[in-house]
């Protein structure tokens, strides 16, 4: 669960060991300035959408010259990717906290609720999920940084819930469990894609209904 | 099955009735010039990818000034959408023709083969599916043109195959059938998205294996 094990994303390197060295004043300043840029980028993505984002606007909001960004980030794509990762973590936190309060203990009820929360969060403000659809973001940044591809934290939460299924009774293998998790993730991803990009279905209520029906169908067919 | 009922896409208006009026010389010229632009756009999308496409390059290849495009298309997005629709139709034709030659009559075997063909076609050249992922294309063009959203022809082919399932024996409703079709479509779409945009999994062989496993899992759970 790599995206969770790290501290704040983008600052992982500085705090990796269990006894992190005290960061120098210079390093603290670097992290602080990066934070200003990241917060500005996140605010702008959430309010106006990723397509309206620019170094100029980020600089203005953060209170620095746009050129300063390149002293703190390798390039614009790094800044965007780090901001987008934090938005995904916020979604993961919302789902985790809401599920902790969810009284149902049954796997199917909890997975349905997870699906509902995931779709709810990302459609209350569609700017939250849009970056994962944008072909303007180069996600290979994460592979270069971590040696593995980015995955949305909701995926691991889903896998955790499904891991409580009684595989023996359901005549499912561990591979089947992974396959089911993947298919559910495709449902979330595609539904959000079609809703955000094509306006299908037309309302959030219809979308939630459809996702609920699809997830119920998948879980209902398990036995 | 609207995308199939029409004649050549983009020329639907001219041939709509069952006894189409003979097109005028002016109309024939208009269609011919549009055809040059569409063919140029398709060739450029397939060879260099949609991101490299521009009115300038289309004009050069079609042998017209780029400004001429605006005499034949409302805007650049219309030209791109019409070209992309034709690419989807070519995919549909490939799948239809290949399935016609496929000797297996069982629904599950045929759906597995359909999945394999769909993924094969769109990954032999990833430029074929990329336009459906690009956030630079405004697909609301189709809704404005047809009063309904664009859907990929493979969707209808899938629904046709699945309609041969014995719903009663499987204890499935018509709504379940539609849900299953949608979920399979999400598998294709998401797998192609992650493969083309993130390079996951790394090879076409692995991708085909995974899609095959996922489709088998879904069909296997029907009973």
JSON list of C-alpha atoms in Angstrom, two decimals, chain A residues 73-223:
[
{"chain": "A", "resi": 73, "resn": "UNK", "atom": "CA", "xyz": [10.08, 21.25, -9.19]},
{"chain": "A", "resi": 74, "resn": "UNK", "atom": "CA", "xyz": [11.86, 19.52, -12.04]},
{"chain": "A", "resi": 75, "resn": "UNK", "atom": "CA", "xyz": [9.13, 20.71, -14.38]},
{"chain": "A", "resi": 76, "resn": "UNK", "atom": "CA", "xyz": [5.47, 21.68, -14.54]},
{"chain": "A", "resi": 77, "resn": "UNK", "atom": "CA", "xyz": [4.37, 18.04, -14.87]},
{"chain": "A", "resi": 78, "resn": "UNK", "atom": "CA", "xyz": [6.05, 17.13, -11.55]},
{"chain": "A", "resi": 79, "resn": "UNK", "atom": "CA", "xyz": [4.11, 19.89, -9.79]},
{"chain": "A", "resi": 80, "resn": "UNK", "atom": "CA", "xyz": [0.86, 18.77, -11.39]},
{"chain": "A", "resi": 81, "resn": "UNK", "atom": "CA", "xyz": [1.45, 15.08, -10.60]},
{"chain": "A", "resi": 82, "resn": "UNK", "atom": "CA", "xyz": [2.30, 15.79, -6.95]},
{"chain": "A", "resi": 83, "resn": "UNK", "atom": "CA", "xyz": [-0.81, 17.96, -6.58]},
{"chain": "A", "resi": 84, "resn": "UNK", "atom": "CA", "xyz": [-3.01, 15.35, -8.27]},
{"chain": "A", "resi": 85, "resn": "UNK", "atom": "CA", "xyz": [-1.61, 12.62, -6.01]},
{"chain": "A", "resi": 86, "resn": "UNK", "atom": "CA", "xyz": [-2.57, 14.66, -2.95]},
{"chain": "A", "resi": 87, "resn": "UNK", "atom": "CA", "xyz": [-6.09, 15.05, -4.32]},
{"chain": "A", "resi": 88, "resn": "UNK", "atom": "CA", "xyz": [-6.30, 11.26, -4.68]},
{"chain": "A", "resi": 89, "resn": "UNK", "atom": "CA", "xyz": [-5.08, 10.84, -1.09]},
{"chain": "A", "resi": 90, "resn": "UNK", "atom": "CA", "xyz": [-7.81, 13.20, 0.09]},
{"chain": "A", "resi": 91, "resn": "UNK", "atom": "CA", "xyz": [-10.35, 11.01, -1.67]},
{"chain": "A", "resi": 92, "resn": "UNK", "atom": "CA", "xyz": [-8.84, 7.95, 0.04]},
{"chain": "A", "resi": 93, "resn": "UNK", "atom": "CA", "xyz": [-9.07, 9.66, 3.43]},
{"chain": "A", "resi": 94, "resn": "UNK", "atom": "CA", "xyz": [-12.69, 10.61, 2.85]},
{"chain": "A", "resi": 95, "resn": "UNK", "atom": "CA", "xyz": [-13.61, 7.04, 1.91]},
{"chain": "A", "resi": 96, "resn": "UNK", "atom": "CA", "xyz": [-11.61, 5.55, 4.81]},
{"chain": "A", "resi": 97, "resn": "UNK", "atom": "CA", "xyz": [-13.13, 7.84, 7.41]},
{"chain": "A", "resi": 98, "resn": "UNK", "atom": "CA", "xyz": [-16.68, 7.49, 6.10]},
{"chain": "A", "resi": 99, "resn": "UNK", "atom": "CA", "xyz": [-16.37, 3.71, 5.96]},
{"chain": "A", "resi": 100, "resn": "UNK", "atom": "CA", "xyz": [-15.07, 3.64, 9.54]},
{"chain": "A", "resi": 101, "resn": "UNK", "atom": "CA", "xyz": [-18.38, 5.18, 10.60]},
{"chain": "A", "resi": 102, "resn": "UNK", "atom": "CA", "xyz": [-20.43, 2.78, 8.47]},
{"chain": "A", "resi": 103, "resn": "UNK", "atom": "CA", "xyz": [-22.17, 0.34, 10.81]},
{"chain": "A", "resi": 104, "resn": "UNK", "atom": "CA", "xyz": [-22.63, -2.59, 8.38]},
{"chain": "A", "resi": 105, "resn": "UNK", "atom": "CA", "xyz": [-20.15, -5.40, 8.80]},
{"chain": "A", "resi": 106, "resn": "UNK", "atom": "CA", "xyz": [-21.13, -7.44, 5.74]},
{"chain": "A", "resi": 107, "resn": "UNK", "atom": "CA", "xyz": [-18.63, -7.33, 2.88]},
{"chain": "A", "resi": 108, "resn": "UNK", "atom": "CA", "xyz": [-21.21, -6.64, 0.18]},
{"chain": "A", "resi": 109, "resn": "UNK", "atom": "CA", "xyz": [-22.84, -3.76, 2.06]},
{"chain": "A", "resi": 110, "resn": "UNK", "atom": "CA", "xyz": [-19.46, -2.23, 2.74]},
{"chain": "A", "resi": 111, "resn": "UNK", "atom": "CA", "xyz": [-18.27, -2.54, -0.87]},
{"chain": "A", "resi": 112, "resn": "UNK", "atom": "CA", "xyz": [-21.51, -0.96, -2.07]},
{"chain": "A", "resi": 113, "resn": "UNK", "atom": "CA", "xyz": [-20.97, 1.89, 0.37]},
{"chain": "A", "resi": 114, "resn": "UNK", "atom": "CA", "xyz": [-17.36, 2.26, -0.75]},
{"chain": "A", "resi": 115, "resn": "UNK", "atom": "CA", "xyz": [-18.55, 2.52, -4.36]},
{"chain": "A", "resi": 116, "resn": "UNK", "atom": "CA", "xyz": [-21.13, 5.12, -3.38]},
{"chain": "A", "resi": 117, "resn": "UNK", "atom": "CA", "xyz": [-18.56, 7.18, -1.45]},
{"chain": "A", "resi": 118, "resn": "UNK", "atom": "CA", "xyz": [-16.00, 6.97, -4.25]},
{"chain": "A", "resi": 119, "resn": "UNK", "atom": "CA", "xyz": [-18.50, 8.20, -6.85]},
{"chain": "A", "resi": 120, "resn": "UNK", "atom": "CA", "xyz": [-19.99, 10.79, -4.50]},
{"chain": "A", "resi": 121, "resn": "UNK", "atom": "CA", "xyz": [-16.63, 12.41, -3.67]},
{"chain": "A", "resi": 122, "resn": "UNK", "atom": "CA", "xyz": [-15.53, 12.56, -7.27]},
{"chain": "A", "resi": 123, "resn": "UNK", "atom": "CA", "xyz": [-18.77, 13.95, -8.64]},
{"chain": "A", "resi": 124, "resn": "UNK", "atom": "CA", "xyz": [-19.60, 16.49, -5.92]},
{"chain": "A", "resi": 125, "resn": "UNK", "atom": "CA", "xyz": [-16.77, 18.29, -7.67]},
{"chain": "A", "resi": 126, "resn": "UNK", "atom": "CA", "xyz": [-15.85, 16.71, -11.00]},
{"chain": "A", "resi": 127, "resn": "UNK", "atom": "CA", "xyz": [-12.54, 18.60, -11.02]},
{"chain": "A", "resi": 128, "resn": "UNK", "atom": "CA", "xyz": [-11.33, 16.07, -8.45]},
{"chain": "A", "resi": 129, "resn": "UNK", "atom": "CA", "xyz": [-11.27, 13.12, -10.82]},
{"chain": "A", "resi": 130, "resn": "UNK", "atom": "CA", "xyz": [-10.75, 14.94, -14.12]},
{"chain": "A", "resi": 131, "resn": "UNK", "atom": "CA", "xyz": [-6.92, 14.96, -13.78]},
{"chain": "A", "resi": 132, "resn": "UNK", "atom": "CA", "xyz": [-6.93, 11.13, -13.92]},
{"chain": "A", "resi": 133, "resn": "UNK", "atom": "CA", "xyz": [-8.65, 11.36, -17.28]},
{"chain": "A", "resi": 134, "resn": "UNK", "atom": "CA", "xyz": [-6.63, 14.21, -18.72]},
{"chain": "A", "resi": 135, "resn": "UNK", "atom": "CA", "xyz": [-4.28, 13.31, -21.54]},
{"chain": "A", "resi": 136, "resn": "UNK", "atom": "CA", "xyz": [-2.30, 16.43, -20.67]},
{"chain": "A", "resi": 137, "resn": "UNK", "atom": "CA", "xyz": [-0.81, 14.86, -17.52]},
{"chain": "A", "resi": 138, "resn": "UNK", "atom": "CA", "xyz": [2.20, 12.58, -17.97]},
{"chain": "A", "resi": 139, "resn": "UNK", "atom": "CA", "xyz": [1.72, 9.89, -15.31]},
{"chain": "A", "resi": 140, "resn": "UNK", "atom": "CA", "xyz": [5.05, 8.24, -16.15]},
{"chain": "A", "resi": 141, "resn": "UNK", "atom": "CA", "xyz": [6.36, 10.69, -13.52]},
{"chain": "A", "resi": 142, "resn": "UNK", "atom": "CA", "xyz": [5.23, 8.25, -10.81]},
{"chain": "A", "resi": 143, "resn": "UNK", "atom": "CA", "xyz": [6.98, 5.29, -12.39]},
{"chain": "A", "resi": 144, "resn": "UNK", "atom": "CA", "xyz": [10.19, 7.31, -12.62]},
{"chain": "A", "resi": 145, "resn": "UNK", "atom": "CA", "xyz": [9.82, 8.40, -8.96]},
{"chain": "A", "resi": 146, "resn": "UNK", "atom": "CA", "xyz": [8.68, 5.14, -7.36]},
{"chain": "A", "resi": 147, "resn": "UNK", "atom": "CA", "xyz": [9.50, 2.36, -9.79]},
{"chain": "A", "resi": 148, "resn": "UNK", "atom": "CA", "xyz": [5.79, 1.58, -9.96]},
{"chain": "A", "resi": 149, "resn": "UNK", "atom": "CA", "xyz": [2.73, 3.06, -11.58]},
{"chain": "A", "resi": 150, "resn": "UNK", "atom": "CA", "xyz": [0.36, 5.38, -9.81]},
{"chain": "A", "resi": 151, "resn": "UNK", "atom": "CA", "xyz": [-2.73, 3.75, -8.47]},
{"chain": "A", "resi": 152, "resn": "UNK", "atom": "CA", "xyz": [-5.66, 5.39, -6.83]},
{"chain": "A", "resi": 153, "resn": "UNK", "atom": "CA", "xyz": [-5.87, 4.76, -3.05]},
{"chain": "A", "resi": 154, "resn": "UNK", "atom": "CA", "xyz": [-9.48, 3.60, -3.46]},
{"chain": "A", "resi": 155, "resn": "UNK", "atom": "CA", "xyz": [-8.12, 0.48, -5.15]},
{"chain": "A", "resi": 156, "resn": "UNK", "atom": "CA", "xyz": [-6.37, -0.70, -2.00]},
{"chain": "A", "resi": 157, "resn": "UNK", "atom": "CA", "xyz": [-9.38, 0.10, 0.15]},
{"chain": "A", "resi": 158, "resn": "UNK", "atom": "CA", "xyz": [-11.52, -1.98, -2.17]},
{"chain": "A", "resi": 159, "resn": "UNK", "atom": "CA", "xyz": [-9.08, -4.88, -2.04]},
{"chain": "A", "resi": 160, "resn": "UNK", "atom": "CA", "xyz": [-9.04, -4.70, 1.78]},
{"chain": "A", "resi": 161, "resn": "UNK", "atom": "CA", "xyz": [-12.83, -4.97, 1.98]},
{"chain": "A", "resi": 162, "resn": "UNK", "atom": "CA", "xyz": [-13.03, -7.77, -0.58]},
{"chain": "A", "resi": 163, "resn": "UNK", "atom": "CA", "xyz": [-10.29, -9.70, 1.22]},
{"chain": "A", "resi": 164, "resn": "UNK", "atom": "CA", "xyz": [-12.84, -10.43, 3.94]},
{"chain": "A", "resi": 165, "resn": "UNK", "atom": "CA", "xyz": [-14.90, -12.54, 1.51]},
{"chain": "A", "resi": 166, "resn": "UNK", "atom": "CA", "xyz": [-15.01, -16.23, 2.37]},
{"chain": "A", "resi": 167, "resn": "UNK", "atom": "CA", "xyz": [-13.27, -17.48, -0.74]},
{"chain": "A", "resi": 168, "resn": "UNK", "atom": "CA", "xyz": [-13.70, -21.16, 0.05]},
{"chain": "A", "resi": 169, "resn": "UNK", "atom": "CA", "xyz": [-17.48, -20.95, 0.35]},
{"chain": "A", "resi": 170, "resn": "UNK", "atom": "CA", "xyz": [-17.64, -18.85, -2.82]},
{"chain": "A", "resi": 171, "resn": "UNK", "atom": "CA", "xyz": [-15.30, -21.24, -4.66]},
{"chain": "A", "resi": 172, "resn": "UNK", "atom": "CA", "xyz": [-13.02, -18.36, -5.54]},
{"chain": "A", "resi": 173, "resn": "UNK", "atom": "CA", "xyz": [-9.24, -18.39, -5.83]},
{"chain": "A", "resi": 174, "resn": "UNK", "atom": "CA", "xyz": [-6.94, -15.55, -4.78]},
{"chain": "A", "resi": 175, "resn": "UNK", "atom": "CA", "xyz": [-6.60, -14.78, -8.48]},
{"chain": "A", "resi": 176, "resn": "UNK", "atom": "CA", "xyz": [-10.38, -14.50, -8.78]},
{"chain": "A", "resi": 177, "resn": "UNK", "atom": "CA", "xyz": [-10.34, -12.03, -5.89]},
{"chain": "A", "resi": 178, "resn": "UNK", "atom": "CA", "xyz": [-7.77, -9.85, -7.68]},
{"chain": "A", "resi": 179, "resn": "UNK", "atom": "CA", "xyz": [-9.80, -10.11, -10.89]},
{"chain": "A", "resi": 180, "resn": "UNK", "atom": "CA", "xyz": [-12.99, -9.05, -9.11]},
{"chain": "A", "resi": 181, "resn": "UNK", "atom": "CA", "xyz": [-11.20, -6.09, -7.50]},
{"chain": "A", "resi": 182, "resn": "UNK", "atom": "CA", "xyz": [-9.89, -5.02, -10.91]},
{"chain": "A", "resi": 183, "resn": "UNK", "atom": "CA", "xyz": [-13.32, -5.28, -12.53]},
{"chain": "A", "resi": 184, "resn": "UNK", "atom": "CA", "xyz": [-14.90, -3.16, -9.78]},
{"chain": "A", "resi": 185, "resn": "UNK", "atom": "CA", "xyz": [-12.15, -0.58, -10.26]},
{"chain": "A", "resi": 186, "resn": "UNK", "atom": "CA", "xyz": [-12.95, -0.53, -14.01]},
{"chain": "A", "resi": 187, "resn": "UNK", "atom": "CA", "xyz": [-16.58, 0.16, -13.16]},
{"chain": "A", "resi": 188, "resn": "UNK", "atom": "CA", "xyz": [-15.67, 3.18, -11.01]},
{"chain": "A", "resi": 189, "resn": "UNK", "atom": "CA", "xyz": [-13.16, 4.47, -13.54]},
{"chain": "A", "resi": 190, "resn": "UNK", "atom": "CA", "xyz": [-15.35, 4.10, -16.61]},
{"chain": "A", "resi": 191, "resn": "UNK", "atom": "CA", "xyz": [-18.48, 5.45, -14.92]},
{"chain": "A", "resi": 192, "resn": "UNK", "atom": "CA", "xyz": [-16.57, 8.53, -13.77]},
{"chain": "A", "resi": 193, "resn": "UNK", "atom": "CA", "xyz": [-14.98, 8.88, -17.21]},
{"chain": "A", "resi": 194, "resn": "UNK", "atom": "CA", "xyz": [-18.30, 8.77, -19.09]},
{"chain": "A", "resi": 195, "resn": "UNK", "atom": "CA", "xyz": [-20.04, 11.00, -16.56]},
{"chain": "A", "resi": 196, "resn": "UNK", "atom": "CA", "xyz": [-17.35, 13.66, -16.38]},
{"chain": "A", "resi": 197, "resn": "UNK", "atom": "CA", "xyz": [-16.33, 13.70, -20.04]},
{"chain": "A", "resi": 198, "resn": "UNK", "atom": "CA", "xyz": [-19.58, 12.84, -21.87]},
{"chain": "A", "resi": 199, "resn": "UNK", "atom": "CA", "xyz": [-22.25, 13.81, -19.35]},
{"chain": "A", "resi": 200, "resn": "UNK", "atom": "CA", "xyz": [-23.63, 10.24, -19.26]},
{"chain": "A", "resi": 201, "resn": "UNK", "atom": "CA", "xyz": [-25.81, 9.67, -17.30]},
{"chain": "A", "resi": 202, "resn": "UNK", "atom": "CA", "xyz": [-27.14, 13.16, -16.82]},
{"chain": "A", "resi": 203, "resn": "UNK", "atom": "CA", "xyz": [-27.41, 13.41, -13.04]},
{"chain": "A", "resi": 204, "resn": "UNK", "atom": "CA", "xyz": [-25.38, 12.34, -10.04]},
{"chain": "A", "resi": 205, "resn": "UNK", "atom": "CA", "xyz": [-28.43, 10.49, -8.69]},
{"chain": "A", "resi": 206, "resn": "UNK", "atom": "CA", "xyz": [-28.72, 8.37, -11.86]},
{"chain": "A", "resi": 207, "resn": "UNK", "atom": "CA", "xyz": [-24.98, 7.73, -11.78]},
{"chain": "A", "resi": 208, "resn": "UNK", "atom": "CA", "xyz": [-25.10, 6.51, -8.18]},
{"chain": "A", "resi": 209, "resn": "UNK", "atom": "CA", "xyz": [-28.06, 4.26, -9.05]},
{"chain": "A", "resi": 210, "resn": "UNK", "atom": "CA", "xyz": [-26.24, 2.73, -12.01]},
{"chain": "A", "resi": 211, "resn": "UNK", "atom": "CA", "xyz": [-23.00, 2.14, -10.10]},
{"chain": "A", "resi": 212, "resn": "UNK", "atom": "CA", "xyz": [-24.99, 0.59, -7.27]},
{"chain": "A", "resi": 213, "resn": "UNK", "atom": "CA", "xyz": [-26.80, -1.73, -9.72]},
{"chain": "A", "resi": 214, "resn": "UNK", "atom": "CA", "xyz": [-23.55, -2.76, -11.40]},
{"chain": "A", "resi": 215, "resn": "UNK", "atom": "CA", "xyz": [-21.71, -3.43, -8.15]},
{"chain": "A", "resi": 216, "resn": "UNK", "atom": "CA", "xyz": [-24.73, -5.35, -6.79]},
{"chain": "A", "resi": 217, "resn": "UNK", "atom": "CA", "xyz": [-24.83, -7.44, -9.96]},
{"chain": "A", "resi": 218, "resn": "UNK", "atom": "CA", "xyz": [-21.16, -8.34, -9.63]},
{"chain": "A", "resi": 219, "resn": "UNK", "atom": "CA", "xyz": [-21.39, -9.20, -5.95]},
{"chain": "A", "resi": 220, "resn": "UNK", "atom": "CA", "xyz": [-24.73, -10.96, -6.35]},
{"chain": "A", "resi": 221, "resn": "UNK", "atom": "CA", "xyz": [-23.26, -13.29, -8.94]},
{"chain": "A", "resi": 222, "resn": "UNK", "atom": "CA", "xyz": [-20.60, -14.49, -6.51]},
{"chain": "A", "resi": 223, "resn": "UNK", "atom": "CA", "xyz": [-23.03, -16.81, -4.81]}
]
